[in-house]
Amino acid sequence: MAVPAQPIPKRLFEPLELGRCRLPNRIVMAPMTRCRSVDWHVPSDMSPEYYGQRAGAGLIITEATQTSEAAQGYWRTPSVHGERHAAVWRAVAEAVHARGGRIFMQLWHNGRIFHPDNVPPHLRPIGPSAVTANVRLVTPNGLQQVATPREMTEEDIATTIADYANAARRAVDCGFEGIEIHGANGYLFEQFLNRSSNQRTDRWGGSLENRARLLLETTEAVSAAIGADRVGVRIP
C-alpha cells in the first residue's frame, strides 16, 4: 500500500523578521556544546567550516561561549573575551555570511558547574551560594564530581554583568547578528533562579523578584550595549 505524500510545510521556508534581522527561512539551528576548543578555550580553526556548512538554516545559534575566563567550567569550551578568540569567531561569522546565513552567539557562565581540571589552575567556582551540585563532569582525567562554589559577592555579580555586556559587544564586533543569553540548563542564571541552589538572604535571593534580578539586570546591560533587538534569552 502506497503511503500518501505529505504536503510540504511552506511556512517553514518563508522569511521571518527577527528584531533587526531578516531570516531567509524559519529553521533555527540550536546551540550544541561541542568541547572542541584548543589551548583551554580558543575555538578551533575548524569552527568556520563547521558553522559555514550549516548556513542554510535561517538562524544559527552557536555553542555556549564563555563571557570571561572565570565563566568556564567545562573542558575545551570556547570563550570570546580575548583577541585570539575573536579572530576565530570573526572567521566563523564571515563563513556563515558568505553562504547567506545568519548567526547569533550564545553566551554563558557555568557558575557552580565547574571542575578545576577543566580550567586554568588559578580559577575557582562561584555561584549564588556555597551549595555543591550533584553533577559529574567530563575532565581530562575522567568523570569527576564538581567542586563546591564560593558564594558570589556584590563585586563578583557586578563583574559578571559587565562581562556579559563586553562579550556581547565583542560578538557584534566580530560580525554576529546578535547574542543569546544562556539562562537555562542549570548554569549561573538558573542557579540564581532556583531556591535549592540560591540560599541567599540579600537582594539577590529569597523572593522570585530577587532571584531573577541577575538575569534581568544582565539582559538590560546587554541590551544597552548592543540594542535589545539583537538580544535573546534562553530560559528554563
Short mmCIF file of C-alpha atoms in Angstrom, two decimals:
data_model
loop_
_atom_site.label_atom_id
_atom_site.label_comp_id
_atom_site.label_asym_id
_atom_site.label_seq_id
_atom_site.Cartn_x
_atom_site.Cartn_y
_atom_site.Cartn_z
CA MET A 1 0.00 0.00 0.00
CA ALA A 2 1.46 3.35 -1.03
CA VAL A 3 1.95 5.93 1.69
CA PRO A 4 0.18 9.18 0.68
CA ALA A 5 2.51 12.08 0.05
CA GLN A 6 2.59 14.72 2.79
CA PRO A 7 2.27 18.40 1.89
CA ILE A 8 5.45 20.43 2.22
CA PRO A 9 5.11 22.89 5.15
CA LYS A 10 5.69 26.03 3.10
CA ARG A 11 5.79 28.47 6.01
CA LEU A 12 8.91 26.73 7.30
CA PHE A 13 10.77 28.04 4.27
CA GLU A 14 9.34 31.56 4.32
CA PRO A 15 11.41 34.54 5.56
CA LEU A 16 10.94 35.81 9.12
CA GLU A 17 11.69 39.20 10.69
CA LEU A 18 13.56 38.72 13.98
CA GLY A 19 14.48 42.04 15.55
CA ARG A 20 16.67 43.87 13.06
CA CYS A 21 17.48 40.59 11.31
CA ARG A 22 15.58 39.13 8.34
CA LEU A 23 15.92 35.35 8.34
CA PRO A 24 15.76 33.61 4.93
CA ASN A 25 13.70 30.77 6.49
CA ARG A 26 12.28 29.69 9.87
CA ILE A 27 14.72 26.87 10.59
CA VAL A 28 16.89 27.56 13.63
CA MET A 29 19.98 25.54 14.49
CA ALA A 30 20.01 25.09 18.27
CA PRO A 31 23.19 25.63 20.30
CA MET A 32 25.17 22.44 20.83
CA THR A 33 28.13 22.18 23.19
CA ARG A 34 30.99 20.67 21.16
CA CYS A 35 34.03 20.73 23.52
CA ARG A 36 36.37 21.12 20.55
CA SER A 37 38.35 24.19 21.64
CA VAL A 38 42.13 24.27 21.96
CA ASP A 39 44.50 25.92 24.45
CA TRP A 40 41.78 25.73 27.11
CA HIS A 41 39.18 27.93 25.44
CA VAL A 42 40.20 29.17 21.98
CA PRO A 43 37.77 27.95 19.27
CA SER A 44 39.45 25.51 16.89
CA ASP A 45 40.39 26.50 13.34
CA MET A 46 37.73 24.05 12.12
CA SER A 47 34.95 26.22 13.59
CA PRO A 48 34.44 28.41 10.48
CA GLU A 49 33.99 25.31 8.31
CA TYR A 50 31.65 23.67 10.84
CA TYR A 51 29.31 26.67 11.07
CA GLY A 52 29.66 27.57 7.40
CA GLN A 53 28.41 24.11 6.43
CA ARG A 54 25.21 24.81 8.37
CA ALA A 55 24.49 28.28 6.99
CA GLY A 56 21.40 27.03 5.15
CA ALA A 57 19.47 27.34 8.41
CA GLY A 58 17.59 30.60 8.78
CA LEU A 59 19.47 31.25 12.01
CA ILE A 60 22.40 29.54 13.72
CA ILE A 61 22.88 29.87 17.47
CA THR A 62 26.43 28.90 18.38
CA GLU A 63 27.62 26.56 21.06
CA ALA A 64 27.65 28.16 24.52
CA THR A 65 30.58 30.57 24.76
CA GLN A 66 32.18 31.89 27.94
CA THR A 67 31.94 35.61 28.59
CA SER A 68 35.19 35.60 30.60
CA GLU A 69 37.91 33.31 31.81
CA ALA A 70 36.09 32.94 35.15
CA ALA A 71 32.92 31.75 33.41
CA GLN A 72 34.41 28.44 32.28
CA GLY A 73 33.69 25.11 33.95
CA TYR A 74 33.61 22.55 31.14
CA TRP A 75 36.54 21.07 29.29
CA ARG A 76 37.51 22.67 25.95
CA THR A 77 34.53 25.01 25.61
CA PRO A 78 35.15 28.33 23.80
CA SER A 79 35.37 31.91 25.03
CA VAL A 80 35.00 35.28 23.32
CA HIS A 81 36.73 37.69 25.73
CA GLY A 82 40.21 37.70 24.15
CA GLU A 83 41.59 38.67 20.76
CA ARG A 84 42.63 35.09 19.91
CA HIS A 85 39.03 34.01 20.49
CA ALA A 86 37.68 36.93 18.48
CA ALA A 87 39.90 36.14 15.49
CA VAL A 88 38.31 32.70 15.09
CA TRP A 89 34.77 33.94 15.77
CA ARG A 90 35.26 36.66 13.16
CA ALA A 91 36.14 33.95 10.63
CA VAL A 92 33.05 31.99 11.71
CA ALA A 93 30.75 34.96 11.02
CA GLU A 94 32.42 35.55 7.66
CA ALA A 95 31.99 31.88 6.65
CA VAL A 96 28.30 31.89 7.59
CA HIS A 97 27.60 35.21 5.85
CA ALA A 98 29.44 34.08 2.70
CA ARG A 99 26.81 31.33 2.38
CA GLY A 100 23.85 33.59 3.10
CA GLY A 101 23.38 32.62 6.75
CA ARG A 102 22.64 34.50 9.97
CA ILE A 103 24.29 33.71 13.31
CA PHE A 104 23.85 34.59 17.00
CA MET A 105 26.40 33.76 19.69
CA GLN A 106 25.13 32.05 22.83
CA LEU A 107 26.83 33.47 25.93
CA TRP A 108 27.07 31.56 29.20
CA HIS A 109 28.60 31.39 32.64
CA ASN A 110 28.92 27.93 34.20
CA GLY A 111 28.74 29.10 37.80
CA ARG A 112 28.96 26.09 40.10
CA ILE A 113 29.07 23.60 37.18
CA PHE A 114 32.84 23.58 37.33
CA HIS A 115 35.79 21.26 37.76
CA PRO A 116 39.34 22.55 38.34
CA ASP A 117 40.86 20.01 35.92
CA ASN A 118 38.98 21.73 33.07
CA VAL A 119 40.26 25.28 33.60
CA PRO A 120 43.49 27.21 34.19
CA PRO A 121 44.90 26.43 37.65
CA HIS A 122 44.11 29.76 39.33
CA LEU A 123 40.34 29.61 38.75
CA ARG A 124 37.77 28.63 41.38
CA PRO A 125 34.00 28.06 41.03
CA ILE A 126 31.50 30.71 42.06
CA GLY A 127 27.73 30.61 42.42
CA PRO A 128 24.81 32.20 44.22
CA SER A 129 25.51 30.13 47.37
CA ALA A 130 28.09 27.61 48.58
CA VAL A 131 25.93 24.64 47.52
CA THR A 132 27.51 21.77 45.58
CA ALA A 133 25.67 20.44 42.54
CA ASN A 134 25.12 16.68 42.33
CA VAL A 135 26.82 16.59 38.93
CA ARG A 136 29.86 14.88 37.44
CA LEU A 137 31.73 16.48 34.54
CA VAL A 138 33.94 15.01 31.85
CA THR A 139 37.54 16.07 32.54
CA PRO A 140 40.95 15.12 31.10
CA ASN A 141 41.07 12.62 33.98
CA GLY A 142 37.63 11.07 33.52
CA LEU A 143 34.23 11.80 35.09
CA GLN A 144 34.58 13.76 38.33
CA GLN A 145 32.25 15.38 40.85
CA VAL A 146 32.04 19.18 40.56
CA ALA A 147 33.55 21.36 43.27
CA THR A 148 31.77 23.44 45.91
CA PRO A 149 31.42 27.05 44.73
CA ARG A 150 32.24 30.22 46.62
CA GLU A 151 29.23 32.45 47.21
CA MET A 152 29.41 35.42 44.86
CA THR A 153 29.99 38.86 46.32
CA GLU A 154 28.38 42.07 45.08
CA GLU A 155 31.65 42.75 43.24
CA ASP A 156 31.52 39.31 41.58
CA ILE A 157 27.96 39.97 40.43
CA ALA A 158 28.79 43.42 39.05
CA THR A 159 31.79 41.96 37.20
CA THR A 160 29.67 39.17 35.74
CA ILE A 161 27.09 41.62 34.39
CA ALA A 162 29.83 43.80 32.88
CA ASP A 163 31.47 40.71 31.32
CA TYR A 164 28.22 39.86 29.53
CA ALA A 165 27.89 43.36 28.11
CA ASN A 166 31.53 43.31 26.95
CA ALA A 167 31.16 39.85 25.41
CA ALA A 168 28.04 40.96 23.54
CA ARG A 169 29.89 43.97 22.11
CA ARG A 170 32.73 41.72 21.03
CA ALA A 171 30.36 39.27 19.35
CA VAL A 172 28.76 42.07 17.35
CA ASP A 173 32.20 43.46 16.52
CA CYS A 174 33.07 40.00 15.15
CA GLY A 175 30.11 40.24 12.77
CA PHE A 176 27.41 38.32 14.63
CA GLU A 177 23.83 39.49 14.18
CA GLY A 178 23.15 39.16 17.90
CA ILE A 179 23.55 37.08 21.03
CA GLU A 180 21.52 34.70 23.18
CA ILE A 181 21.94 34.76 26.97
CA HIS A 182 22.00 31.18 28.27
CA GLY A 183 19.66 31.32 31.25
CA ALA A 184 18.75 27.63 31.47
CA ASN A 185 20.07 24.08 31.97
CA GLY A 186 21.47 24.55 35.46
CA TYR A 187 24.07 27.23 34.70
CA LEU A 188 24.61 30.50 36.54
CA PHE A 189 21.31 32.28 35.86
CA GLU A 190 19.20 29.22 36.64
CA GLN A 191 21.32 28.68 39.76
CA PHE A 192 20.15 32.11 40.93
CA LEU A 193 16.54 31.39 39.93
CA ASN A 194 16.40 28.05 41.75
CA ARG A 195 15.76 28.03 45.52
CA SER A 196 17.81 24.87 46.02
CA SER A 197 21.00 26.49 44.72
CA ASN A 198 20.23 30.09 45.77
CA GLN A 199 20.00 30.31 49.56
CA ARG A 200 20.91 33.99 49.80
CA THR A 201 19.05 36.43 52.05
CA ASP A 202 20.20 39.63 50.33
CA ARG A 203 18.69 41.37 47.30
CA TRP A 204 19.85 38.52 45.03
CA GLY A 205 17.94 35.78 46.90
CA GLY A 206 14.67 34.93 48.63
CA SER A 207 11.78 36.26 46.56
CA LEU A 208 11.34 35.39 42.89
CA GLU A 209 11.95 39.05 42.04
CA ASN A 210 15.30 38.93 43.83
CA ARG A 211 16.30 35.56 42.36
CA ALA A 212 15.51 36.81 38.85
CA ARG A 213 17.43 40.07 39.38
CA LEU A 214 20.75 38.84 37.95
CA LEU A 215 19.19 37.63 34.69
CA LEU A 216 17.07 40.78 34.31
CA GLU A 217 19.92 43.18 35.05
CA THR A 218 22.26 41.29 32.73
CA THR A 219 19.67 41.40 29.95
CA GLU A 220 19.27 45.15 30.47
CA ALA A 221 23.05 45.69 30.38
CA VAL A 222 23.48 43.62 27.21
CA SER A 223 20.54 45.36 25.54
CA ALA A 224 22.04 48.74 26.38
CA ALA A 225 25.38 47.61 24.93
CA ILE A 226 24.21 46.26 21.55
CA GLY A 227 20.47 47.00 21.26
CA ALA A 228 17.53 44.98 22.56
CA ASP A 229 16.68 43.86 19.01
CA ARG A 230 19.94 41.88 18.94
CA VAL A 231 19.31 40.03 22.23
CA GLY A 232 17.58 36.74 23.01
CA VAL A 233 17.30 34.86 26.30
CA ARG A 234 17.12 31.09 26.76
CA ILE A 235 15.06 30.38 29.88
CA PRO A 236 14.21 27.16 31.78
#
